[in-house]
């Protein structure tokens, strides 16, 4: 008796259960049977093509574009690839228009470098760079949310803080890259109302109680909104360097696929930051601005080309 062909084996597979699915929706593991015996079928979508002609045809076939939201130059949609008529949306599209050279650099492949930012480098080079970025209007979309001009239907929580100061308020909203349905890939953002904290560098020992309050409120709100999630299934972290210089905390499910944005050299755990501040020598003004931080930057990033590379070469930036 001839062994069945590959095509015959796949055709004879009788699906019983979806066993697993990756968070990007590209890979599924199916449990079923072939001729009465249990079988696993693991299917993964092919990568996007790289030639422009095929990509242009792919773009031309996109249909049923549904607007999920927009804010300033950022827009996000659901759409269908046109593979099967009437099929549910199988694409999530983010559109940045008009985009800047910085956006193009961010989304282009580049080598990364590990750098150590001392307190002196921060004060002499990085802080002025942050000020420049803020002065260029790159926070308009953040202020649109905080001031109620955009994305208000997406705000999950507005917390006034501990009540001692209006500066202690924050809001909680879904991250733009979360599909808002897959709980194991949950990704929320907590944005502070105050404008004086640009990054974790501005955190001081005197902020510990505020940070603890914010952490407690974030976790409480998240487990109430998504009852299937327990408090010990949440991970809170802060990026450094962040994409934008207005203090915010990332909230993700512990099973969320760990991309480079959660890696060592990018993500700093909120609880670890709080502990570091608590045990820091000095009074309430003792600050994260006084410590050295090691992280990675892309070699097309301005931080590398304008600051760290010249410093490496012994030149002033």
PDB file of C-alpha atoms in Angstrom:
ATOM      1  CA  UNK A   1       0.000   0.000   0.000  1.00  0.00           C
ATOM      2  CA  UNK A   2       1.394   3.345  -1.049  1.00  0.00           C
ATOM      3  CA  UNK A   3       2.042   5.937   1.604  1.00  0.00           C
ATOM      4  CA  UNK A   4      -0.385   8.891   1.407  1.00  0.00           C
ATOM      5  CA  UNK A   5       0.895  12.006  -0.293  1.00  0.00           C
ATOM      6  CA  UNK A   6       1.383  15.276   1.556  1.00  0.00           C
ATOM      7  CA  UNK A   7      -1.748  16.708  -0.050  1.00  0.00           C
ATOM      8  CA  UNK A   8      -3.797  13.672   0.953  1.00  0.00           C
ATOM      9  CA  UNK A   9      -2.672  13.830   4.581  1.00  0.00           C
ATOM     10  CA  UNK A  10      -3.662  17.498   4.857  1.00  0.00           C
ATOM     11  CA  UNK A  11      -6.986  16.890   3.108  1.00  0.00           C
ATOM     12  CA  UNK A  12      -7.817  13.963   5.435  1.00  0.00           C
ATOM     13  CA  UNK A  13      -7.166  16.028   8.582  1.00  0.00           C
ATOM     14  CA  UNK A  14     -10.420  16.404  10.564  1.00  0.00           C
ATOM     15  CA  UNK A  15     -10.350  19.425  12.850  1.00  0.00           C
ATOM     16  CA  UNK A  16     -11.435  18.944  16.466  1.00  0.00           C
ATOM     17  CA  UNK A  17      -9.960  21.876  18.358  1.00  0.00           C
ATOM     18  CA  UNK A  18      -7.921  25.055  18.051  1.00  0.00           C
ATOM     19  CA  UNK A  19      -5.097  24.163  20.431  1.00  0.00           C
ATOM     20  CA  UNK A  20      -3.071  27.363  20.317  1.00  0.00           C
ATOM     21  CA  UNK A  21      -2.619  30.599  18.380  1.00  0.00           C
ATOM     22  CA  UNK A  22       0.194  33.127  18.503  1.00  0.00           C
ATOM     23  CA  UNK A  23      -0.693  36.700  19.414  1.00  0.00           C
ATOM     24  CA  UNK A  24       0.091  38.014  15.965  1.00  0.00           C
ATOM     25  CA  UNK A  25      -2.457  35.639  14.476  1.00  0.00           C
ATOM     26  CA  UNK A  26       0.103  34.232  12.020  1.00  0.00           C
ATOM     27  CA  UNK A  27       0.526  30.759  13.534  1.00  0.00           C
ATOM     28  CA  UNK A  28      -2.132  28.264  14.677  1.00  0.00           C
ATOM     29  CA  UNK A  29      -1.865  24.802  16.184  1.00  0.00           C
ATOM     30  CA  UNK A  30      -4.862  22.600  15.392  1.00  0.00           C
ATOM     31  CA  UNK A  31      -5.738  19.288  17.064  1.00  0.00           C
ATOM     32  CA  UNK A  32      -7.564  16.736  14.952  1.00  0.00           C
ATOM     33  CA  UNK A  33      -7.478  13.247  13.523  1.00  0.00           C
ATOM     34  CA  UNK A  34      -6.313  11.549  10.335  1.00  0.00           C
ATOM     35  CA  UNK A  35      -7.847   8.136   9.729  1.00  0.00           C
ATOM     36  CA  UNK A  36      -8.852   7.853  13.390  1.00  0.00           C
ATOM     37  CA  UNK A  37      -5.434   8.735  14.850  1.00  0.00           C
ATOM     38  CA  UNK A  38      -4.702  12.007  16.634  1.00  0.00           C
ATOM     39  CA  UNK A  39      -2.718  14.579  14.689  1.00  0.00           C
ATOM     40  CA  UNK A  40      -1.429  18.105  15.147  1.00  0.00           C
ATOM     41  CA  UNK A  41      -1.503  20.518  12.228  1.00  0.00           C
ATOM     42  CA  UNK A  42       0.625  23.631  12.713  1.00  0.00           C
ATOM     43  CA  UNK A  43       0.039  26.316  10.103  1.00  0.00           C
ATOM     44  CA  UNK A  44       1.874  29.610   9.727  1.00  0.00           C
ATOM     45  CA  UNK A  45       1.134  32.411   7.305  1.00  0.00           C
ATOM     46  CA  UNK A  46       3.923  33.147   4.852  1.00  0.00           C
ATOM     47  CA  UNK A  47       5.905  36.360   5.286  1.00  0.00           C
ATOM     48  CA  UNK A  48       5.006  39.382   3.214  1.00  0.00           C
ATOM     49  CA  UNK A  49       6.761  39.493  -0.158  1.00  0.00           C
ATOM     50  CA  UNK A  50       9.639  41.947  -0.570  1.00  0.00           C
ATOM     51  CA  UNK A  51       9.416  42.896  -4.255  1.00  0.00           C
ATOM     52  CA  UNK A  52       7.624  46.170  -4.982  1.00  0.00           C
ATOM     53  CA  UNK A  53       5.418  44.787  -7.764  1.00  0.00           C
ATOM     54  CA  UNK A  54       3.865  42.143  -5.511  1.00  0.00           C
ATOM     55  CA  UNK A  55       3.541  44.586  -2.612  1.00  0.00           C
ATOM     56  CA  UNK A  56       1.807  47.081  -4.898  1.00  0.00           C
ATOM     57  CA  UNK A  57      -0.654  44.377  -5.944  1.00  0.00           C
ATOM     58  CA  UNK A  58      -1.211  43.500  -2.274  1.00  0.00           C
ATOM     59  CA  UNK A  59      -1.975  47.133  -1.475  1.00  0.00           C
ATOM     60  CA  UNK A  60      -4.335  47.441  -4.431  1.00  0.00           C
ATOM     61  CA  UNK A  61      -6.343  44.441  -3.215  1.00  0.00           C
ATOM     62  CA  UNK A  62      -7.050  45.885   0.259  1.00  0.00           C
ATOM     63  CA  UNK A  63     -10.801  46.318   0.792  1.00  0.00           C
ATOM     64  CA  UNK A  64     -13.386  47.024   3.489  1.00  0.00           C
ATOM     65  CA  UNK A  65     -11.269  49.558   5.358  1.00  0.00           C
ATOM     66  CA  UNK A  66     -12.863  50.402   8.723  1.00  0.00           C
ATOM     67  CA  UNK A  67     -11.658  53.372  10.761  1.00  0.00           C
ATOM     68  CA  UNK A  68     -10.726  52.448  14.347  1.00  0.00           C
ATOM     69  CA  UNK A  69      -9.556  55.930  15.282  1.00  0.00           C
ATOM     70  CA  UNK A  70      -7.228  58.818  14.494  1.00  0.00           C
ATOM     71  CA  UNK A  71      -5.256  61.407  16.407  1.00  0.00           C
ATOM     72  CA  UNK A  72      -3.082  64.088  14.831  1.00  0.00           C
ATOM     73  CA  UNK A  73      -0.947  62.307  12.175  1.00  0.00           C
ATOM     74  CA  UNK A  74      -1.746  58.791  13.449  1.00  0.00           C
ATOM     75  CA  UNK A  75      -4.570  56.636  12.062  1.00  0.00           C
ATOM     76  CA  UNK A  76      -5.453  52.981  12.510  1.00  0.00           C
ATOM     77  CA  UNK A  77      -7.836  50.723  10.617  1.00  0.00           C
ATOM     78  CA  UNK A  78      -9.139  47.192  10.171  1.00  0.00           C
ATOM     79  CA  UNK A  79      -9.250  45.903   6.590  1.00  0.00           C
ATOM     80  CA  UNK A  80      -9.467  42.806   4.428  1.00  0.00           C
ATOM     81  CA  UNK A  81      -6.662  41.574   2.196  1.00  0.00           C
ATOM     82  CA  UNK A  82      -9.140  40.580  -0.491  1.00  0.00           C
ATOM     83  CA  UNK A  83      -8.090  36.914  -0.422  1.00  0.00           C
ATOM     84  CA  UNK A  84     -11.646  35.696   0.141  1.00  0.00           C
ATOM     85  CA  UNK A  85     -14.786  37.680  -0.564  1.00  0.00           C
ATOM     86  CA  UNK A  86     -16.891  38.254   2.531  1.00  0.00           C
ATOM     87  CA  UNK A  87     -14.157  37.069   4.913  1.00  0.00           C
ATOM     88  CA  UNK A  88     -13.746  38.979   8.210  1.00  0.00           C
ATOM     89  CA  UNK A  89     -10.979  41.610   8.427  1.00  0.00           C
ATOM     90  CA  UNK A  90      -7.555  40.002   8.454  1.00  0.00           C
ATOM     91  CA  UNK A  91      -5.402  43.143   8.481  1.00  0.00           C
ATOM     92  CA  UNK A  92      -4.742  45.795  11.110  1.00  0.00           C
ATOM     93  CA  UNK A  93      -3.320  48.879   9.431  1.00  0.00           C
ATOM     94  CA  UNK A  94      -1.513  51.778  11.102  1.00  0.00           C
ATOM     95  CA  UNK A  95      -1.114  54.863   8.908  1.00  0.00           C
ATOM     96  CA  UNK A  96       1.216  57.757   9.781  1.00  0.00           C
ATOM     97  CA  UNK A  97       0.485  60.705   7.510  1.00  0.00           C
ATOM     98  CA  UNK A  98       2.275  62.951   6.995  1.00  0.00           C
ATOM     99  CA  UNK A  99       5.304  61.128   8.401  1.00  0.00           C
ATOM    100  CA  UNK A 100       8.691  62.640   9.234  1.00  0.00           C
ATOM    101  CA  UNK A 101      12.261  61.505   8.656  1.00  0.00           C
ATOM    102  CA  UNK A 102      12.306  60.339  12.277  1.00  0.00           C
ATOM    103  CA  UNK A 103       9.383  58.002  11.604  1.00  0.00           C
ATOM    104  CA  UNK A 104      11.158  56.595   8.554  1.00  0.00           C
ATOM    105  CA  UNK A 105      14.327  55.967  10.590  1.00  0.00           C
ATOM    106  CA  UNK A 106      12.345  54.357  13.414  1.00  0.00           C
ATOM    107  CA  UNK A 107      10.665  51.827  11.121  1.00  0.00           C
ATOM    108  CA  UNK A 108      13.729  51.074   9.001  1.00  0.00           C
ATOM    109  CA  UNK A 109      16.073  48.168   9.864  1.00  0.00           C
ATOM    110  CA  UNK A 110      19.133  49.328  11.757  1.00  0.00           C
ATOM    111  CA  UNK A 111      21.905  47.964  13.952  1.00  0.00           C
ATOM    112  CA  UNK A 112      21.518  48.666  17.656  1.00  0.00           C
ATOM    113  CA  UNK A 113      24.222  49.806  20.077  1.00  0.00           C
ATOM    114  CA  UNK A 114      24.422  49.482  23.847  1.00  0.00           C
ATOM    115  CA  UNK A 115      25.245  52.786  25.494  1.00  0.00           C
ATOM    116  CA  UNK A 116      25.717  53.939  29.081  1.00  0.00           C
ATOM    117  CA  UNK A 117      24.194  57.297  29.858  1.00  0.00           C
ATOM    118  CA  UNK A 118      25.857  58.804  32.928  1.00  0.00           C
ATOM    119  CA  UNK A 119      24.233  61.611  34.892  1.00  0.00           C
ATOM    120  CA  UNK A 120      26.703  64.010  33.241  1.00  0.00           C
ATOM    121  CA  UNK A 121      25.807  62.841  29.713  1.00  0.00           C
ATOM    122  CA  UNK A 122      22.136  63.130  30.601  1.00  0.00           C
ATOM    123  CA  UNK A 123      22.427  66.686  31.901  1.00  0.00           C
ATOM    124  CA  UNK A 124      24.800  67.960  29.203  1.00  0.00           C
ATOM    125  CA  UNK A 125      23.432  66.202  26.112  1.00  0.00           C
ATOM    126  CA  UNK A 126      20.262  64.161  26.590  1.00  0.00           C
ATOM    127  CA  UNK A 127      18.157  66.689  28.495  1.00  0.00           C
ATOM    128  CA  UNK A 128      18.694  69.409  25.846  1.00  0.00           C
ATOM    129  CA  UNK A 129      17.816  66.815  23.171  1.00  0.00           C
ATOM    130  CA  UNK A 130      14.570  66.010  25.000  1.00  0.00           C
ATOM    131  CA  UNK A 131      13.733  69.714  25.196  1.00  0.00           C
ATOM    132  CA  UNK A 132      14.297  70.075  21.468  1.00  0.00           C
ATOM    133  CA  UNK A 133      11.991  67.129  20.701  1.00  0.00           C
ATOM    134  CA  UNK A 134       9.239  68.573  22.891  1.00  0.00           C
ATOM    135  CA  UNK A 135       9.594  72.006  21.312  1.00  0.00           C
ATOM    136  CA  UNK A 136       9.013  70.512  17.845  1.00  0.00           C
ATOM    137  CA  UNK A 137       5.384  69.706  18.664  1.00  0.00           C
ATOM    138  CA  UNK A 138       5.818  65.945  18.810  1.00  0.00           C
ATOM    139  CA  UNK A 139       3.449  65.676  21.781  1.00  0.00           C
ATOM    140  CA  UNK A 140       0.369  67.146  20.116  1.00  0.00           C
ATOM    141  CA  UNK A 141      -1.337  63.756  19.938  1.00  0.00           C
ATOM    142  CA  UNK A 142      -0.681  63.136  23.656  1.00  0.00           C
ATOM    143  CA  UNK A 143      -2.107  66.518  24.663  1.00  0.00           C
ATOM    144  CA  UNK A 144      -5.125  65.885  22.414  1.00  0.00           C
ATOM    145  CA  UNK A 145      -5.956  62.857  24.573  1.00  0.00           C
ATOM    146  CA  UNK A 146      -5.175  64.480  27.929  1.00  0.00           C
ATOM    147  CA  UNK A 147      -7.188  67.608  27.093  1.00  0.00           C
ATOM    148  CA  UNK A 148     -10.187  65.694  25.743  1.00  0.00           C
ATOM    149  CA  UNK A 149      -9.863  66.525  22.053  1.00  0.00           C
ATOM    150  CA  UNK A 150      -9.267  62.996  20.752  1.00  0.00           C
ATOM    151  CA  UNK A 151      -9.746  59.297  21.582  1.00  0.00           C
ATOM    152  CA  UNK A 152     -12.043  59.996  24.538  1.00  0.00           C
ATOM    153  CA  UNK A 153     -14.214  56.955  23.813  1.00  0.00           C
ATOM    154  CA  UNK A 154     -11.094  54.837  24.317  1.00  0.00           C
ATOM    155  CA  UNK A 155     -10.187  56.233  27.748  1.00  0.00           C
ATOM    156  CA  UNK A 156     -10.710  53.415  30.256  1.00  0.00           C
ATOM    157  CA  UNK A 157      -9.946  55.369  33.423  1.00  0.00           C
ATOM    158  CA  UNK A 158      -9.324  58.963  34.514  1.00  0.00           C
ATOM    159  CA  UNK A 159      -7.868  59.036  37.993  1.00  0.00           C
ATOM    160  CA  UNK A 160      -7.369  62.335  39.866  1.00  0.00           C
ATOM    161  CA  UNK A 161      -4.461  60.971  41.867  1.00  0.00           C
ATOM    162  CA  UNK A 162      -4.283  60.968  45.647  1.00  0.00           C
ATOM    163  CA  UNK A 163      -6.169  64.255  45.837  1.00  0.00           C
ATOM    164  CA  UNK A 164      -3.348  66.392  47.183  1.00  0.00           C
ATOM    165  CA  UNK A 165      -2.495  67.869  43.792  1.00  0.00           C
ATOM    166  CA  UNK A 166      -4.144  67.994  40.350  1.00  0.00           C
ATOM    167  CA  UNK A 167      -0.693  67.121  38.973  1.00  0.00           C
ATOM    168  CA  UNK A 168      -1.094  63.571  40.253  1.00  0.00           C
ATOM    169  CA  UNK A 169      -3.876  62.609  37.837  1.00  0.00           C
ATOM    170  CA  UNK A 170      -3.474  60.120  35.009  1.00  0.00           C
ATOM    171  CA  UNK A 171      -5.555  58.284  32.426  1.00  0.00           C
ATOM    172  CA  UNK A 172      -5.529  54.712  31.146  1.00  0.00           C
ATOM    173  CA  UNK A 173      -6.191  53.808  27.489  1.00  0.00           C
ATOM    174  CA  UNK A 174      -5.480  50.933  25.065  1.00  0.00           C
ATOM    175  CA  UNK A 175      -2.176  50.990  23.202  1.00  0.00           C
ATOM    176  CA  UNK A 176      -2.703  51.545  19.481  1.00  0.00           C
ATOM    177  CA  UNK A 177      -1.096  48.192  18.619  1.00  0.00           C
ATOM    178  CA  UNK A 178      -3.442  46.072  20.754  1.00  0.00           C
ATOM    179  CA  UNK A 179      -6.357  44.460  18.890  1.00  0.00           C
ATOM    180  CA  UNK A 180      -8.567  45.103  21.970  1.00  0.00           C
ATOM    181  CA  UNK A 181      -9.861  41.548  22.118  1.00  0.00           C
ATOM    182  CA  UNK A 182      -6.944  39.127  22.686  1.00  0.00           C
ATOM    183  CA  UNK A 183      -6.427  39.352  26.452  1.00  0.00           C
ATOM    184  CA  UNK A 184      -3.075  37.546  26.472  1.00  0.00           C
ATOM    185  CA  UNK A 185      -1.719  40.333  24.259  1.00  0.00           C
ATOM    186  CA  UNK A 186      -3.327  43.107  26.335  1.00  0.00           C
ATOM    187  CA  UNK A 187      -1.373  46.366  26.121  1.00  0.00           C
ATOM    188  CA  UNK A 188      -2.537  49.547  27.843  1.00  0.00           C
ATOM    189  CA  UNK A 189      -0.903  52.926  28.423  1.00  0.00           C
ATOM    190  CA  UNK A 190      -1.141  55.053  31.560  1.00  0.00           C
ATOM    191  CA  UNK A 191      -0.400  58.701  30.712  1.00  0.00           C
ATOM    192  CA  UNK A 192       0.150  61.251  33.457  1.00  0.00           C
ATOM    193  CA  UNK A 193      -1.603  64.628  33.412  1.00  0.00           C
ATOM    194  CA  UNK A 194       1.413  66.577  34.643  1.00  0.00           C
ATOM    195  CA  UNK A 195       3.825  68.069  32.120  1.00  0.00           C
ATOM    196  CA  UNK A 196       6.982  68.278  34.266  1.00  0.00           C
ATOM    197  CA  UNK A 197       7.877  64.576  34.107  1.00  0.00           C
ATOM    198  CA  UNK A 198       9.239  63.769  30.655  1.00  0.00           C
ATOM    199  CA  UNK A 199      10.840  60.397  31.345  1.00  0.00           C
ATOM    200  CA  UNK A 200      11.948  58.130  34.192  1.00  0.00           C
ATOM    201  CA  UNK A 201      14.908  60.506  34.603  1.00  0.00           C
ATOM    202  CA  UNK A 202      12.541  63.050  36.209  1.00  0.00           C
ATOM    203  CA  UNK A 203      11.350  60.642  38.902  1.00  0.00           C
ATOM    204  CA  UNK A 204      12.420  61.562  42.425  1.00  0.00           C
ATOM    205  CA  UNK A 205      12.326  59.918  45.815  1.00  0.00           C
ATOM    206  CA  UNK A 206       9.457  62.245  46.681  1.00  0.00           C
ATOM    207  CA  UNK A 207       7.365  60.648  43.901  1.00  0.00           C
ATOM    208  CA  UNK A 208       7.333  57.163  45.473  1.00  0.00           C
ATOM    209  CA  UNK A 209       3.882  57.408  47.081  1.00  0.00           C
ATOM    210  CA  UNK A 210       2.392  58.839  43.875  1.00  0.00           C
ATOM    211  CA  UNK A 211       3.920  56.026  41.816  1.00  0.00           C
ATOM    212  CA  UNK A 212       2.639  53.397  44.263  1.00  0.00           C
ATOM    213  CA  UNK A 213      -0.846  54.918  44.116  1.00  0.00           C
ATOM    214  CA  UNK A 214      -0.784  54.975  40.338  1.00  0.00           C
ATOM    215  CA  UNK A 215       0.390  51.353  40.165  1.00  0.00           C
ATOM    216  CA  UNK A 216      -2.400  50.231  42.523  1.00  0.00           C
ATOM    217  CA  UNK A 217      -5.085  52.128  40.580  1.00  0.00           C
ATOM    218  CA  UNK A 218      -3.837  50.834  37.215  1.00  0.00           C
ATOM    219  CA  UNK A 219      -3.917  47.204  38.369  1.00  0.00           C
ATOM    220  CA  UNK A 220      -7.306  47.553  40.108  1.00  0.00           C
ATOM    221  CA  UNK A 221      -8.893  49.182  37.041  1.00  0.00           C
ATOM    222  CA  UNK A 222      -7.423  46.618  34.634  1.00  0.00           C
ATOM    223  CA  UNK A 223      -8.633  43.535  36.530  1.00  0.00           C
ATOM    224  CA  UNK A 224     -12.096  45.100  36.900  1.00  0.00           C
ATOM    225  CA  UNK A 225     -12.302  45.892  33.192  1.00  0.00           C
ATOM    226  CA  UNK A 226     -10.974  42.475  32.152  1.00  0.00           C
ATOM    227  CA  UNK A 227     -12.233  40.039  34.785  1.00  0.00           C
ATOM    228  CA  UNK A 228     -10.435  37.068  33.204  1.00  0.00           C
ATOM    229  CA  UNK A 229      -7.099  38.653  34.164  1.00  0.00           C
ATOM    230  CA  UNK A 230      -5.627  38.398  37.683  1.00  0.00           C
ATOM    231  CA  UNK A 231      -3.461  41.117  39.202  1.00  0.00           C
ATOM    232  CA  UNK A 232      -0.398  38.842  39.101  1.00  0.00           C
ATOM    233  CA  UNK A 233      -0.799  38.489  35.329  1.00  0.00           C
ATOM    234  CA  UNK A 234       0.087  42.116  34.666  1.00  0.00           C
ATOM    235  CA  UNK A 235       3.495  43.600  33.933  1.00  0.00           C
ATOM    236  CA  UNK A 236       4.145  47.351  34.247  1.00  0.00           C
ATOM    237  CA  UNK A 237       7.211  48.962  32.738  1.00  0.00           C
ATOM    238  CA  UNK A 238       8.663  52.230  31.484  1.00  0.00           C
ATOM    239  CA  UNK A 239      10.665  52.690  28.304  1.00  0.00           C
ATOM    240  CA  UNK A 240      14.000  54.434  28.244  1.00  0.00           C
ATOM    241  CA  UNK A 241      14.619  55.921  25.830  1.00  0.00           C
ATOM    242  CA  UNK A 242      10.864  56.404  25.258  1.00  0.00           C
ATOM    243  CA  UNK A 243       9.303  57.097  21.868  1.00  0.00           C
ATOM    244  CA  UNK A 244       7.960  60.410  23.161  1.00  0.00           C
ATOM    245  CA  UNK A 245       8.952  62.574  26.105  1.00  0.00           C
ATOM    246  CA  UNK A 246       5.828  62.625  28.250  1.00  0.00           C
ATOM    247  CA  UNK A 247       5.857  60.190  31.149  1.00  0.00           C
ATOM    248  CA  UNK A 248       3.768  57.068  30.564  1.00  0.00           C
ATOM    249  CA  UNK A 249       3.640  53.499  31.867  1.00  0.00           C
ATOM    250  CA  UNK A 250       3.086  50.411  29.722  1.00  0.00           C
ATOM    251  CA  UNK A 251       0.687  47.782  31.093  1.00  0.00           C
ATOM    252  CA  UNK A 252       0.829  44.342  29.437  1.00  0.00           C
ATOM    253  CA  UNK A 253      -0.323  40.803  30.094  1.00  0.00           C
ATOM    254  CA  UNK A 254       2.580  38.650  31.287  1.00  0.00           C
ATOM    255  CA  UNK A 255       1.921  36.299  28.355  1.00  0.00           C
ATOM    256  CA  UNK A 256       2.136  39.142  25.830  1.00  0.00           C
ATOM    257  CA  UNK A 257       4.652  38.222  23.167  1.00  0.00           C
ATOM    258  CA  UNK A 258       7.935  39.731  24.335  1.00  0.00           C
ATOM    259  CA  UNK A 259       9.213  41.810  21.445  1.00  0.00           C
ATOM    260  CA  UNK A 260      12.291  44.043  21.597  1.00  0.00           C
ATOM    261  CA  UNK A 261      10.187  46.746  23.295  1.00  0.00           C
ATOM    262  CA  UNK A 262      10.109  44.580  26.440  1.00  0.00           C
ATOM    263  CA  UNK A 263      13.791  43.642  26.295  1.00  0.00           C
ATOM    264  CA  UNK A 264      16.648  44.465  28.642  1.00  0.00           C
ATOM    265  CA  UNK A 265      17.996  47.794  27.476  1.00  0.00           C
ATOM    266  CA  UNK A 266      14.552  49.197  26.702  1.00  0.00           C
ATOM    267  CA  UNK A 267      11.999  48.292  29.398  1.00  0.00           C
ATOM    268  CA  UNK A 268      12.516  49.203  33.072  1.00  0.00           C
ATOM    269  CA  UNK A 269      10.073  47.571  35.521  1.00  0.00           C
ATOM    270  CA  UNK A 270       7.941  50.076  37.440  1.00  0.00           C
ATOM    271  CA  UNK A 271       8.286  48.110  40.705  1.00  0.00           C
ATOM    272  CA  UNK A 272      12.082  48.057  40.326  1.00  0.00           C
ATOM    273  CA  UNK A 273      12.133  51.813  39.726  1.00  0.00           C
ATOM    274  CA  UNK A 274      10.007  52.385  42.840  1.00  0.00           C
ATOM    275  CA  UNK A 275      12.342  50.188  44.918  1.00  0.00           C
ATOM    276  CA  UNK A 276      15.405  51.987  43.557  1.00  0.00           C
ATOM    277  CA  UNK A 277      13.924  55.351  44.503  1.00  0.00           C
ATOM    278  CA  UNK A 278      12.932  54.141  47.973  1.00  0.00           C
ATOM    279  CA  UNK A 279      16.438  52.913  48.793  1.00  0.00           C
ATOM    280  CA  UNK A 280      18.223  55.852  47.154  1.00  0.00           C
ATOM    281  CA  UNK A 281      20.394  57.923  49.489  1.00  0.00           C
ATOM    282  CA  UNK A 282      19.281  61.479  50.122  1.00  0.00           C
ATOM    283  CA  UNK A 283      16.030  63.355  50.632  1.00  0.00           C
ATOM    284  CA  UNK A 284      12.901  63.806  48.490  1.00  0.00           C
ATOM    285  CA  UNK A 285      14.881  65.507  45.692  1.00  0.00           C
ATOM    286  CA  UNK A 286      17.173  62.486  45.144  1.00  0.00           C
ATOM    287  CA  UNK A 287      16.491  61.562  41.546  1.00  0.00           C
ATOM    288  CA  UNK A 288      16.877  59.058  38.716  1.00  0.00           C
ATOM    289  CA  UNK A 289      18.729  61.880  36.963  1.00  0.00           C
ATOM    290  CA  UNK A 290      21.674  61.107  39.248  1.00  0.00           C
ATOM    291  CA  UNK A 291      22.251  57.479  38.204  1.00  0.00           C
ATOM    292  CA  UNK A 292      23.812  55.855  35.150  1.00  0.00           C
ATOM    293  CA  UNK A 293      21.473  53.991  32.788  1.00  0.00           C
ATOM    294  CA  UNK A 294      22.497  51.430  30.160  1.00  0.00           C
ATOM    295  CA  UNK A 295      20.185  50.877  27.187  1.00  0.00           C
ATOM    296  CA  UNK A 296      20.272  50.351  23.438  1.00  0.00           C
ATOM    297  CA  UNK A 297      19.738  52.782  20.551  1.00  0.00           C
ATOM    298  CA  UNK A 298      19.579  52.239  16.809  1.00  0.00           C
ATOM    299  CA  UNK A 299      22.587  53.497  14.876  1.00  0.00           C
ATOM    300  CA  UNK A 300      20.273  55.642  12.699  1.00  0.00           C
ATOM    301  CA  UNK A 301      18.796  57.274  15.800  1.00  0.00           C
ATOM    302  CA  UNK A 302      19.787  60.899  16.491  1.00  0.00           C
ATOM    303  CA  UNK A 303      20.858  59.855  19.981  1.00  0.00           C
ATOM    304  CA  UNK A 304      23.576  57.712  18.409  1.00  0.00           C
ATOM    305  CA  UNK A 305      24.575  59.863  15.444  1.00  0.00           C
ATOM    306  CA  UNK A 306      24.534  63.199  17.281  1.00  0.00           C
ATOM    307  CA  UNK A 307      25.508  62.241  20.841  1.00  0.00           C
ATOM    308  CA  UNK A 308      26.864  58.788  21.619  1.00  0.00           C
ATOM    309  CA  UNK A 309      28.887  58.170  18.447  1.00  0.00           C
ATOM    310  CA  UNK A 310      30.743  61.506  18.733  1.00  0.00           C
ATOM    311  CA  UNK A 311      31.363  60.762  22.412  1.00  0.00           C
ATOM    312  CA  UNK A 312      32.692  57.308  21.486  1.00  0.00           C
ATOM    313  CA  UNK A 313      35.032  58.909  18.945  1.00  0.00           C
ATOM    314  CA  UNK A 314      36.234  61.429  21.500  1.00  0.00           C
ATOM    315  CA  UNK A 315      34.415  64.319  19.849  1.00  0.00           C
ATOM    316  CA  UNK A 316      31.935  66.661  21.445  1.00  0.00           C
ATOM    317  CA  UNK A 317      28.377  66.213  20.170  1.00  0.00           C
TER     318      UNK A 317
END
